[in-house]
CSV table of C-alpha atoms and ligand atoms in Angstrom, one decimal:
chain,number,residue,atom,x,y,z
A,1295,UNK,CA,-73.2,-46.0,-8.9
A,1296,UNK,CA,-69.7,-46.3,-10.5
A,1297,UNK,CA,-67.7,-43.0,-9.9
A,1298,UNK,CA,-65.7,-43.3,-13.3
A,1299,UNK,CA,-65.9,-44.8,-16.8
A,1300,UNK,CA,-62.6,-46.5,-18.3
A,1301,UNK,CA,-62.1,-45.9,-21.9
A,1302,UNK,CA,-59.8,-48.0,-24.2
A,1303,UNK,CA,-58.9,-46.5,-27.5
A,1304,UNK,CA,-57.4,-48.2,-30.6
A,1305,UNK,CA,-56.0,-45.9,-33.2
A,1306,UNK,CA,-54.2,-42.7,-32.4
A,1307,UNK,CA,-54.4,-41.0,-36.0
A,1308,UNK,CA,-56.1,-37.8,-36.7
A,1309,UNK,CA,-59.5,-38.7,-35.0
A,1310,UNK,CA,-58.0,-40.9,-32.1
A,1311,UNK,CA,-55.6,-37.9,-31.4
A,1312,UNK,CA,-58.7,-35.5,-31.3
A,1313,UNK,CA,-60.5,-37.9,-28.9
A,1314,UNK,CA,-57.5,-38.0,-26.5
A,1315,UNK,CA,-57.5,-33.9,-26.6
A,1316,UNK,CA,-61.2,-33.6,-26.2
A,1317,UNK,CA,-61.4,-36.0,-23.2
A,1318,UNK,CA,-58.7,-33.8,-21.6
A,1319,UNK,CA,-59.8,-30.4,-22.5
A,1320,UNK,CA,-63.5,-30.9,-21.9
A,1321,UNK,CA,-63.2,-33.2,-19.0
A,1322,UNK,CA,-65.1,-30.7,-16.8
A,1323,UNK,CA,-68.2,-30.4,-18.9
A,1324,UNK,CA,-68.2,-34.0,-19.6
A,1325,UNK,CA,-68.1,-35.2,-15.9
A,1326,UNK,CA,-70.6,-32.5,-14.9
A,1327,UNK,CA,-73.2,-33.8,-17.7
A,1328,UNK,CA,-72.4,-37.4,-16.7
A,1329,UNK,CA,-71.9,-37.2,-13.0
A,1330,UNK,CA,-68.7,-39.5,-13.3
A,1331,UNK,CA,-65.1,-39.1,-14.7
A,1332,UNK,CA,-64.4,-40.4,-18.0
A,1333,UNK,CA,-60.7,-42.0,-17.9
A,1334,UNK,CA,-58.6,-43.0,-20.8
A,1335,UNK,CA,-57.2,-46.3,-19.4
A,1336,UNK,CA,-55.1,-47.6,-22.5
A,1337,UNK,CA,-54.5,-46.3,-26.0
A,1338,UNK,CA,-53.2,-48.7,-28.4
A,1339,UNK,CA,-51.4,-47.7,-31.9
A,1340,UNK,CA,-48.4,-49.4,-33.7
A,1341,UNK,CA,-46.9,-46.0,-34.1
A,1342,UNK,CA,-45.2,-45.0,-30.7
A,1343,UNK,CA,-44.6,-41.4,-32.1
A,1344,UNK,CA,-48.3,-40.7,-32.0
A,1345,UNK,CA,-48.5,-41.4,-28.4
A,1346,UNK,CA,-45.4,-39.3,-27.7
A,1347,UNK,CA,-46.9,-36.5,-29.6
A,1348,UNK,CA,-49.9,-36.6,-27.3
A,1349,UNK,CA,-47.8,-37.0,-24.1
A,1350,UNK,CA,-49.5,-40.3,-23.2
A,1351,UNK,CA,-47.9,-41.9,-20.2
A,1352,UNK,CA,-46.2,-45.5,-20.5
A,1353,UNK,CA,-49.2,-46.8,-18.4
A,1354,UNK,CA,-51.5,-45.7,-21.0
A,1355,UNK,CA,-49.9,-46.3,-24.2
A,1356,UNK,CA,-49.5,-49.7,-25.7
A,1357,UNK,CA,-48.8,-51.5,-29.2
A,1358,UNK,CA,-51.1,-54.1,-28.6
A,1359,UNK,CA,-54.9,-53.8,-29.3
A,1360,UNK,CA,-55.5,-56.8,-27.0
A,1361,UNK,CA,-54.4,-54.8,-23.9
A,1362,UNK,CA,-57.4,-52.6,-24.8
A,1363,UNK,CA,-60.1,-55.3,-25.6
A,1364,UNK,CA,-59.4,-57.7,-22.7
A,1365,UNK,CA,-58.6,-55.1,-20.0
A,1366,UNK,CA,-61.1,-55.5,-17.1
A,1367,UNK,CA,-60.6,-51.7,-16.3
A,1368,UNK,CA,-62.1,-50.7,-19.7
A,1369,UNK,CA,-65.8,-50.3,-19.9
A,1370,UNK,CA,-65.9,-48.7,-23.5
A,1371,UNK,CA,-63.6,-49.7,-26.5
A,1372,UNK,CA,-63.2,-46.9,-29.2
A,1373,UNK,CA,-62.0,-48.3,-32.5
A,1374,UNK,CA,-60.5,-45.5,-34.8
A,1375,UNK,CA,-58.1,-47.3,-37.0
A,1376,UNK,CA,-60.5,-47.7,-39.9
A,1377,UNK,CA,-60.7,-50.2,-42.7
A,1378,UNK,CA,-62.0,-53.7,-42.6
A,1379,UNK,CA,-59.2,-55.7,-41.0
A,1380,UNK,CA,-58.1,-55.9,-38.2
A,1381,UNK,CA,-60.9,-53.3,-37.2
A,1382,UNK,CA,-63.6,-55.9,-37.6
A,1383,UNK,CA,-61.9,-58.6,-35.4
A,1384,UNK,CA,-61.1,-55.9,-32.7
A,1385,UNK,CA,-64.8,-54.8,-32.6
A,1386,UNK,CA,-66.1,-58.3,-32.6
A,1387,UNK,CA,-63.8,-59.4,-29.9
A,1388,UNK,CA,-64.6,-56.3,-27.7
A,1389,UNK,CA,-68.4,-57.1,-28.1
A,1390,UNK,CA,-67.8,-60.7,-27.2
A,1391,UNK,CA,-66.0,-59.6,-23.9
A,1392,UNK,CA,-69.5,-57.6,-23.3
A,1393,UNK,CA,-67.6,-54.2,-23.9
A,1394,UNK,CA,-69.7,-51.5,-25.8
A,1395,UNK,CA,-67.9,-50.2,-28.8
A,1396,UNK,CA,-67.6,-46.7,-30.3
A,1397,UNK,CA,-66.4,-46.5,-33.9
A,1398,UNK,CA,-66.2,-44.1,-36.9
A,1399,UNK,CA,-65.6,-47.0,-39.3
A,1400,UNK,CA,-68.1,-46.1,-42.1
A,1401,UNK,CA,-66.6,-48.7,-44.6
A,1402,UNK,CA,-66.8,-51.5,-42.2
A,1403,UNK,CA,-70.3,-50.8,-41.2
A,1404,UNK,CA,-71.4,-50.3,-44.8
A,1405,UNK,CA,-69.9,-53.7,-45.7
A,1406,UNK,CA,-70.2,-55.6,-42.4
A,1407,UNK,CA,-72.8,-53.9,-40.3
A,1408,UNK,CA,-75.3,-56.7,-40.2
A,1409,UNK,CA,-72.6,-59.0,-38.4
A,1410,UNK,CA,-71.5,-56.3,-36.0
A,1411,UNK,CA,-75.2,-55.3,-35.1
A,1412,UNK,CA,-76.0,-59.0,-34.6
A,1413,UNK,CA,-73.0,-59.4,-32.3
A,1414,UNK,CA,-73.9,-56.3,-30.5
A,1415,UNK,CA,-77.4,-57.8,-29.8
A,1416,UNK,CA,-76.2,-61.1,-29.1
A,1417,UNK,CA,-73.8,-59.9,-26.3
A,1418,UNK,CA,-75.8,-57.2,-25.1
A,1419,UNK,CA,-73.1,-54.6,-25.8
A,1420,UNK,CA,-74.0,-51.4,-27.7
A,1421,UNK,CA,-72.1,-50.0,-30.7
A,1422,UNK,CA,-72.1,-46.3,-31.2
A,1423,UNK,CA,-71.3,-45.0,-34.6
A,1424,UNK,CA,-72.4,-41.4,-34.5
A,1425,UNK,CA,-68.8,-40.4,-36.0
A,1426,UNK,CA,-69.3,-42.6,-39.0
A,1427,UNK,CA,-71.6,-40.2,-40.9
A,1428,UNK,CA,-71.2,-36.4,-41.3
A,1429,UNK,CA,-68.2,-36.2,-38.8
A,1430,UNK,CA,-69.5,-33.9,-36.1
A,1431,UNK,CA,-72.9,-33.6,-37.4
A,1432,UNK,CA,-75.2,-35.5,-34.9
A,1433,UNK,CA,-77.3,-37.2,-37.6
A,1434,UNK,CA,-77.2,-40.9,-36.3
A,1435,UNK,CA,-78.5,-39.7,-32.9
A,1436,UNK,CA,-81.1,-37.3,-34.7
A,1437,UNK,CA,-82.5,-40.4,-36.7
A,1438,UNK,CA,-82.3,-42.9,-33.8
A,1439,UNK,CA,-83.8,-40.6,-31.2
A,1440,UNK,CA,-84.6,-37.0,-32.1
A,1441,UNK,CA,-86.9,-37.8,-35.1
A,1442,UNK,CA,-87.8,-41.4,-34.2
A,1443,UNK,CA,-91.5,-40.6,-34.3
A,1444,UNK,CA,-91.4,-40.0,-38.1
A,1445,UNK,CA,-91.7,-42.0,-41.1
A,1446,UNK,CA,-88.7,-40.8,-42.9
A,1447,UNK,CA,-89.7,-40.0,-46.4
A,1448,UNK,CA,-86.4,-38.9,-48.0
A,1449,UNK,CA,-82.8,-38.1,-47.2
A,1450,UNK,CA,-80.4,-35.9,-49.3
A,1451,UNK,CA,-76.8,-35.6,-48.1
A,1452,UNK,CA,-73.8,-33.8,-49.0
A,1453,UNK,CA,-71.7,-36.3,-46.9
A,1454,UNK,CA,-68.2,-36.1,-48.6
A,1455,UNK,CA,-66.4,-32.9,-47.8
A,1456,UNK,CA,-63.6,-33.5,-50.5
A,1457,UNK,CA,-65.8,-33.8,-53.5
A,1458,UNK,CA,-67.9,-30.9,-52.1
A,1459,UNK,CA,-64.8,-28.8,-51.9
A,1460,UNK,CA,-63.8,-29.7,-55.4
A,1461,UNK,CA,-67.3,-29.1,-57.0
A,1462,UNK,CA,-67.6,-25.7,-55.1
A,1463,UNK,CA,-64.1,-24.5,-56.6
A,1464,UNK,CA,-65.0,-25.7,-60.0
A,1465,UNK,CA,-68.1,-23.7,-59.7
A,1466,UNK,CA,-66.8,-20.6,-58.2
A,1467,UNK,CA,-63.5,-20.4,-60.3
A,1468,UNK,CA,-64.5,-22.2,-63.4
A,1469,UNK,CA,-61.6,-24.7,-62.7
A,1470,UNK,CA,-61.0,-28.2,-64.1
A,1471,UNK,CA,-61.5,-31.3,-61.7
A,1472,UNK,CA,-57.8,-32.4,-62.0
A,1473,UNK,CA,-56.6,-28.9,-61.1
A,1474,UNK,CA,-58.9,-28.5,-58.0
A,1475,UNK,CA,-58.0,-32.1,-56.9
A,1476,UNK,CA,-54.6,-31.4,-57.0
A,1477,UNK,CA,-55.1,-28.4,-54.7
A,1478,UNK,CA,-57.4,-30.3,-52.4
A,1479,UNK,CA,-54.4,-33.0,-52.0
A,1480,UNK,CA,-52.0,-30.2,-51.2
A,1481,UNK,CA,-54.3,-28.6,-48.5
A,1482,UNK,CA,-54.7,-32.2,-47.0
A,1483,UNK,CA,-58.5,-32.5,-47.7
A,1484,UNK,CA,-58.1,-35.2,-50.2
A,1485,UNK,CA,-56.0,-38.5,-49.5
A,1486,UNK,CA,-53.1,-39.4,-51.7
A,1487,UNK,CA,-55.5,-42.0,-53.3
A,1488,UNK,CA,-58.6,-39.9,-53.5
A,1489,UNK,CA,-60.7,-42.5,-55.3
A,1490,UNK,CA,-63.2,-43.2,-52.4
A,1491,UNK,CA,-64.0,-39.5,-52.1
A,1492,UNK,CA,-64.1,-38.5,-55.8
A,1493,UNK,CA,-65.7,-41.7,-57.0
A,1494,UNK,CA,-68.7,-41.6,-54.6
A,1495,UNK,CA,-67.8,-44.7,-52.6
A,1496,UNK,CA,-67.3,-42.9,-49.2
A,1497,UNK,CA,-70.5,-41.1,-49.4
A,1498,UNK,CA,-72.2,-44.4,-50.5
A,1499,UNK,CA,-70.8,-46.1,-47.4
A,1500,UNK,CA,-72.3,-43.4,-45.3
A,1501,UNK,CA,-75.5,-43.4,-47.3
A,1502,UNK,CA,-75.8,-47.3,-46.5
A,1503,UNK,CA,-75.6,-46.6,-42.8
A,1504,UNK,CA,-78.2,-43.7,-42.9
A,1505,UNK,CA,-80.8,-45.7,-44.9
A,1506,UNK,CA,-80.2,-48.7,-42.7
A,1507,UNK,CA,-81.1,-46.9,-39.6
A,1508,UNK,CA,-83.7,-44.6,-41.3
A,1509,UNK,CA,-85.8,-47.5,-42.8
A,1510,UNK,CA,-85.1,-50.4,-40.6
A,1511,UNK,CA,-83.6,-52.5,-43.4
A,1512,UNK,CA,-80.2,-54.4,-43.8
A,1513,UNK,CA,-79.0,-52.2,-46.8
A,1514,UNK,CA,-75.2,-52.4,-47.4
A,1515,UNK,CA,-72.8,-50.6,-49.7
A,1516,UNK,CA,-73.2,-52.9,-52.8
A,1517,UNK,CA,-76.8,-52.2,-52.9
A,1518,UNK,CA,-76.2,-48.5,-53.5
A,1519,UNK,CA,-75.9,-47.1,-57.1
A,1520,UNK,CA,-72.7,-45.1,-57.2
A,1521,UNK,CA,-71.3,-42.6,-59.6
A,1522,UNK,CA,-68.5,-40.0,-58.8
A,1523,UNK,CA,-67.6,-36.4,-59.9
A,1524,UNK,CA,-64.5,-37.1,-61.8
A,1525,UNK,CA,-66.2,-36.7,-65.2
A,1526,UNK,CA,-67.9,-33.3,-64.3
A,1527,UNK,CA,-66.6,-30.6,-66.8
A,1528,UNK,CA,-66.6,-26.9,-66.1
A,1529,UNK,CA,-69.0,-26.4,-69.1
A,1530,UNK,CA,-71.7,-28.5,-67.3
A,1531,UNK,CA,-71.3,-26.4,-64.4
A,1532,UNK,CA,-71.8,-23.2,-66.4
A,1533,UNK,CA,-74.8,-24.5,-68.3
A,1534,UNK,CA,-76.4,-25.7,-64.9
A,1535,UNK,CA,-75.9,-22.1,-63.6
A,1536,UNK,CA,-77.5,-20.8,-66.8
A,1537,UNK,CA,-80.5,-23.1,-66.1
A,1538,UNK,CA,-80.6,-21.9,-62.3
A,1539,UNK,CA,-79.1,-25.1,-61.0
A,1540,UNK,CA,-75.8,-26.2,-59.0
A,1541,UNK,CA,-74.2,-29.5,-59.3
A,1542,UNK,CA,-73.6,-31.6,-56.1
A,1543,UNK,CA,-72.5,-35.0,-55.2
A,1544,UNK,CA,-75.6,-36.0,-53.6
A,1545,UNK,CA,-76.5,-39.1,-51.5
A,1546,UNK,CA,-80.1,-39.8,-51.7
A,1547,UNK,CA,-82.4,-42.2,-50.0
A,1548,UNK,CA,-86.2,-42.5,-50.4
A,1549,UNK,CA,-88.9,-44.8,-49.5
A,1550,UNK,CA,-91.4,-45.3,-52.4
A,1551,UNK,CA,-94.1,-47.8,-52.4
A,1552,UNK,CA,-92.3,-50.2,-50.1
A,1553,UNK,CA,-89.1,-49.8,-52.0
A,1554,UNK,CA,-85.8,-48.1,-51.2
A,1555,UNK,CA,-84.1,-45.6,-53.7
A,1556,UNK,CA,-80.6,-45.4,-52.6
A,1557,UNK,CA,-78.0,-43.6,-54.9
A,1558,UNK,CA,-75.1,-41.5,-55.0
A,1559,UNK,CA,-74.3,-39.3,-58.0
A,1560,UNK,CA,-73.6,-35.8,-59.4
A,1561,UNK,CA,-77.0,-34.1,-59.1
A,1562,UNK,CA,-78.2,-30.7,-60.4
A,1563,UNK,CA,-80.2,-29.1,-57.9
A,1564,UNK,CA,-82.3,-25.8,-58.1
A,1565,UNK,CA,-79.7,-23.1,-56.7
A,1566,UNK,CA,-82.2,-21.6,-54.2
A,1567,UNK,CA,-82.4,-25.0,-52.5
A,1568,UNK,CA,-80.9,-24.8,-49.0
A,1569,UNK,CA,-78.8,-27.9,-49.7
A,1570,UNK,CA,-77.5,-26.3,-52.9
A,1571,UNK,CA,-75.9,-23.7,-50.9
A,1572,UNK,CA,-73.7,-26.1,-48.7
A,1573,UNK,CA,-70.3,-25.2,-50.1
A,1574,UNK,CA,-66.5,-26.0,-49.5
A,1575,UNK,CA,-65.8,-28.9,-47.1
A,1576,UNK,CA,-68.9,-28.7,-45.2
A,1577,UNK,CA,-71.5,-31.4,-45.0
A,1578,UNK,CA,-75.2,-31.5,-44.6
A,1579,UNK,CA,-78.1,-33.8,-44.5
A,1580,UNK,CA,-81.5,-32.8,-45.3
A,1581,UNK,CA,-84.0,-35.2,-44.1
A,1582,UNK,CA,-88.0,-35.1,-44.6
A,1583,UNK,CA,-90.1,-36.8,-42.0
A,1584,UNK,CA,-93.8,-37.1,-42.4
A,1585,UNK,CA,-94.7,-35.3,-39.1
A,1586,UNK,CA,-91.4,-32.9,-38.9
A,1587,UNK,CA,-91.3,-32.0,-42.6
A,1588,UNK,CA,-87.8,-31.0,-43.7
A,1589,UNK,CA,-84.9,-30.5,-41.4
A,1590,UNK,CA,-81.4,-29.7,-42.4
A,1591,UNK,CA,-78.4,-31.0,-40.3
A,1592,UNK,CA,-75.1,-28.8,-41.4
A,1593,UNK,CA,-71.6,-28.9,-40.2
A,1594,UNK,CA,-68.1,-30.1,-40.4
A,1595,UNK,CA,-67.9,-33.6,-41.9
A,1596,UNK,CA,-64.4,-34.3,-41.1
A,1597,UNK,CA,-61.5,-33.1,-38.9
A,1598,UNK,CA,-60.0,-34.2,-35.7
A,1599,UNK,CA,-62.1,-32.2,-33.2
A,1600,UNK,CA,-65.6,-32.3,-34.9
A,1601,UNK,CA,-65.2,-36.0,-35.5
A,1602,UNK,CA,-64.0,-36.6,-31.8
A,1603,UNK,CA,-67.0,-34.5,-30.8
A,1604,UNK,CA,-69.2,-37.2,-32.3
A,1605,UNK,CA,-67.1,-40.1,-30.8
A,1606,UNK,CA,-67.1,-38.6,-27.4
A,1607,UNK,CA,-70.9,-38.0,-27.5
A,1608,UNK,CA,-71.3,-41.8,-28.1
A,1609,UNK,CA,-69.1,-42.3,-25.2
A,1610,UNK,CA,-71.2,-40.2,-22.9
A,1611,UNK,CA,-74.5,-41.8,-24.2
A,1612,UNK,CA,-73.2,-45.3,-23.5
A,1613,UNK,CA,-71.8,-44.3,-20.3
A,1614,UNK,CA,-75.1,-43.1,-19.0
A,1615,UNK,CA,-76.7,-46.4,-19.6
A,1616,UNK,CA,-73.7,-48.2,-17.7
A,1617,UNK,CA,-74.0,-45.7,-14.9
A,1618,UNK,CA,-77.7,-46.6,-14.5
A,1619,UNK,CA,-77.0,-50.3,-14.8
A,1620,UNK,CA,-78.9,-50.5,-18.2
A,1621,UNK,CA,-78.3,-51.4,-21.5
A,1622,UNK,CA,-80.3,-52.0,-25.0
A,1623,UNK,CA,-82.5,-49.0,-24.2
A,1624,UNK,CA,-81.9,-47.7,-27.8
A,1625,UNK,CA,-81.6,-50.5,-30.3
A,1626,UNK,CA,-78.2,-50.5,-32.1
A,1627,UNK,CA,-79.8,-50.3,-35.6
A,1628,UNK,CA,-82.6,-48.0,-34.4
A,1629,UNK,CA,-85.4,-50.5,-34.8
A,1630,UNK,CA,-86.0,-53.3,-32.4
A,1631,UNK,CA,-84.6,-56.6,-33.3
A,1632,UNK,CA,-87.1,-58.4,-35.2
A,1633,UNK,CA,-88.8,-55.3,-36.3
A,1634,UNK,CA,-86.3,-54.8,-39.0
A,1635,UNK,CA,-87.3,-56.2,-42.5
A,1636,UNK,CA,-85.5,-56.5,-45.7
A,1637,UNK,CA,-86.8,-54.0,-48.3
A,1638,UNK,CA,-86.0,-54.1,-51.9
A,1639,UNK,CA,-83.8,-51.5,-53.4
A,1640,UNK,CA,-85.0,-49.9,-56.4
A,1641,UNK,CA,-82.6,-50.7,-59.5
A,1642,UNK,CA,-81.3,-47.5,-61.0
A,1643,UNK,CA,-83.3,-48.4,-64.2
A,1644,UNK,CA,-86.6,-47.8,-62.6
A,1645,UNK,CA,-85.6,-44.3,-61.0
A,1646,UNK,CA,-87.5,-41.5,-62.3
A,1647,UNK,CA,-86.2,-38.0,-62.2
A,1648,UNK,CA,-85.5,-34.9,-64.6
A,1649,UNK,CA,-82.5,-35.1,-66.6
A,1650,UNK,CA,-79.8,-32.7,-68.1
A,1651,UNK,CA,-78.4,-33.9,-71.3
A,1652,UNK,CA,-75.6,-32.2,-73.3
A,1653,UNK,CA,-75.4,-33.4,-77.0
A,1654,UNK,CA,-72.5,-32.6,-79.1
A,1655,UNK,CA,-74.3,-32.4,-82.7
A,1656,UNK,CA,-73.5,-31.0,-85.8
A,1657,UNK,CA,-75.1,-27.8,-86.4
A,1658,UNK,CA,-77.4,-29.0,-89.3
A,1659,UNK,CA,-81.2,-28.2,-90.0
A,1660,UNK,CA,-83.3,-30.9,-88.5
A,1661,UNK,CA,-80.9,-32.2,-85.9
A,1662,UNK,CA,-82.8,-31.0,-82.9
A,1663,UNK,CA,-86.0,-32.7,-84.3
A,1664,UNK,CA,-84.2,-36.0,-84.7
A,1665,UNK,CA,-83.0,-35.8,-81.0
A,1666,UNK,CA,-86.5,-34.6,-79.6
A,1667,UNK,CA,-88.1,-37.4,-81.9
A,1668,UNK,CA,-86.2,-40.2,-80.1
A,1669,UNK,CA,-86.6,-38.7,-76.8
A,1670,UNK,CA,-90.5,-38.2,-77.5
A,1671,UNK,CA,-90.8,-42.0,-78.7
A,1672,UNK,CA,-89.1,-42.9,-75.3
A,1673,UNK,CA,-91.6,-41.1,-73.3
A,1674,UNK,CA,-89.1,-38.3,-72.5
A,1675,UNK,CA,-90.7,-34.6,-72.4
A,1676,UNK,CA,-88.4,-31.7,-73.1
A,1677,UNK,CA,-88.6,-28.9,-70.6
A,1678,UNK,CA,-86.0,-26.5,-72.1
A,1679,UNK,CA,-83.2,-26.3,-74.8
A,1680,UNK,CA,-80.1,-24.1,-75.0
A,1681,UNK,CA,-77.9,-23.7,-78.1
A,1682,UNK,CA,-75.7,-20.8,-78.1
A,1683,UNK,CA,-74.3,-19.5,-81.4
A,1684,UNK,CA,-74.0,-21.4,-84.5
A,1685,UNK,CA,-71.1,-23.1,-86.3
A,1686,UNK,CA,-72.6,-24.6,-89.6
A,1687,UNK,CA,-70.9,-28.0,-90.4
A,1688,UNK,CA,-69.2,-28.4,-87.0
A,1689,UNK,CA,-70.4,-29.9,-83.7
A,1690,UNK,CA,-72.1,-27.7,-81.1
A,1691,UNK,CA,-73.5,-28.3,-77.7
A,1692,UNK,CA,-77.1,-28.6,-77.3
A,1693,UNK,CA,-78.4,-28.8,-73.9
A,1694,UNK,CA,-81.7,-30.3,-73.2
A,1695,UNK,CA,-83.6,-30.4,-69.8
A,1696,UNK,CA,-86.3,-32.9,-69.4
A,1697,UNK,CA,-89.3,-33.3,-67.5
A,1698,UNK,CA,-89.4,-36.3,-65.0
A,1699,UNK,CA,-88.5,-39.6,-66.9
A,1700,UNK,CA,-87.6,-43.0,-66.2
A,1701,UNK,CA,-83.9,-43.9,-66.3
A,1702,UNK,CA,-84.3,-47.2,-68.5
A,1703,UNK,CA,-85.9,-45.0,-71.2
A,1704,UNK,CA,-83.3,-42.4,-70.8
A,1705,UNK,CA,-80.6,-44.9,-71.5
A,1706,UNK,CA,-82.3,-46.4,-74.3
A,1707,UNK,CA,-83.1,-43.2,-76.0
A,1708,UNK,CA,-79.3,-42.0,-75.6
A,1709,UNK,CA,-77.9,-45.3,-77.1
A,1710,UNK,CA,-80.1,-44.4,-80.2
A,1711,UNK,CA,-79.1,-40.8,-80.2
A,1712,UNK,CA,-75.5,-41.4,-79.7
A,1713,UNK,CA,-75.7,-43.8,-82.8
A,1714,UNK,CA,-76.9,-40.9,-85.1
A,1715,UNK,CA,-74.2,-39.7,-87.5
A,1716,UNK,CA,-74.9,-36.0,-86.6
A,1717,UNK,CA,-73.8,-36.7,-82.9
A,1718,UNK,CA,-70.0,-36.6,-82.6
A,1719,UNK,CA,-69.4,-37.3,-78.9
A,1720,UNK,CA,-71.1,-39.2,-76.1
A,1721,UNK,CA,-73.8,-37.3,-74.6
A,1722,UNK,CA,-73.3,-36.0,-71.1
A,1723,UNK,CA,-76.2,-36.8,-68.7
A,1724,UNK,CA,-76.7,-35.5,-65.2
A,1725,UNK,CA,-79.6,-36.4,-62.9
A,1726,UNK,CA,-81.8,-33.4,-61.7
A,1727,UNK,CA,-83.7,-33.3,-58.3
A,1728,UNK,CA,-86.6,-30.9,-57.7
A,1729,UNK,CA,-90.0,-30.3,-59.1
A,1730,UNK,CA,-90.8,-32.3,-62.2
B,1454,LIG,N1,-63.0,-38.1,-46.5
B,1454,LIG,C1,-64.1,-37.7,-45.9
B,1454,LIG,C2,-64.7,-36.5,-46.7
B,1454,LIG,C3,-64.1,-37.5,-44.5
B,1454,LIG,O1,-63.9,-35.9,-47.6
B,1454,LIG,O2,-65.7,-36.0,-46.4
B,1454,LIG,C4,-64.2,-38.4,-43.6
B,1454,LIG,O3,-65.4,-39.1,-43.8
C-alpha cells in the first residue's frame, strides 16, 4: 500500500489558499483517517504573490499548470481557478493522464458536465465536485451516497449566500435592493460584478449539478428557468410578511410524472418552513426522499475554509480508493454509466404553483371584480386579497394571493389585466411554494 498521496493544486485564490492551509493544519486527523499522508507536491498560479503569502517553497510553487497535470508524483489534481477556460482543458488533460480531479467549478460542470463526466468514465479517473454546491455543506456526498436508496422527490435550495444576505437585510431592515447590494460588495460578499449571484445564474449552475446527480439525467444550466432578485421591492417583502410568508431566492427541482421541474426564482415561502428561516449568507438544501422524508442540510455556502473542507473531503474519498487500488466504486454522476437517461425538463409555462400578484389599480368601484373576472376566466382561483386604505381616483396596490394555478394561464390573465385602463403599472408576480 502507498504511504502517501501526492496532490497538485491549480489556483491559489481564496479556496486554493484555504486548501493549502487545511492540508497543513489538519494533516494529523487527515492522515489518521486515511492511514497515509496527503502531500502537496505542486501548486500552480500565475500570481507568485499568492504562493509567497502562503509561504510555499520554490519546489512546490510553479506558474505552469502543466507542471501539475503532467507530474508523475501527483495522484490527484485539484482545479480551483474557476471559469470555463482554461479550467476545462486542465481538467480534461489531467483525466486523460489518468489523474483523478477535484474541482469546485460549478459554472464549468453546469455547462460542460457531460463532457467531463464522459472523460472521467473513459479514462477511469474520478472527478470530485463536493465543493461546487453549497460550499462546505456535504450535499453531493449525501445525494451520491447517504440518501442513495431514495427516489428523490424534490430539492429546495438556498444556494447563493450573496442573494440570501441581500434578501435577509431587505426583510429585517426594510431596505432597498441597491442599498444592500452596495453593502454586500463593501463586505466582500458580492463580487464587483454581482450579476451571477443576484440574477440567479450561480444558483442555477448549482441546481443543474444537483438535479443531474439526483435524477440521473444530463440536465445543464440552459435547461433551467432562471430569475434573480434585482426587481424585488421592500413593499412586496412587507406584503409577504403580512400574509405569513418570506421571500427567498429558491432553487427548485422536482420529479413529476417522469418530467423534471428545474427553476430558480424569488419564491414566497410560509415563514414557519424550516428553509424560510435560513438567513444571511448561510445556505441550505432541503431534500425530500421517498424513504427518508424531508432532510435539510445547512451551513456555510462559501468562504475559504468551509469550501476547502469540501475539496479536501473529496481528496480523502478518492485517496481511499487509490490506497485500496480501486476506482469507479461510486459513479461520477451518481448513476452507473448506461443507467442515466435524458428526462424532459418541464417548460415554465406548465409549472403549477400558487401566485402572489400586486396590481397597481385605480381606486374605482368595480376594479376588483374586473381583475377577479379575468383571473376566474383563466382558471385562477383567489385565496386572499389585501387593499389598504383608499385613495379615490388614484392608483393603489391591490394584493391577491391565488390558489394553485398554471403559469401559462397566469401569464395570459396578467397580459389582459395589465391592458385594462384601470391598471397603471405592470403587475408584480412572485411564485409561492407551500400548500395549494
Ligand atoms: N458566490 C457564491 C454565493 C459563493 O454568494 O453563494 C460561491 O458559490
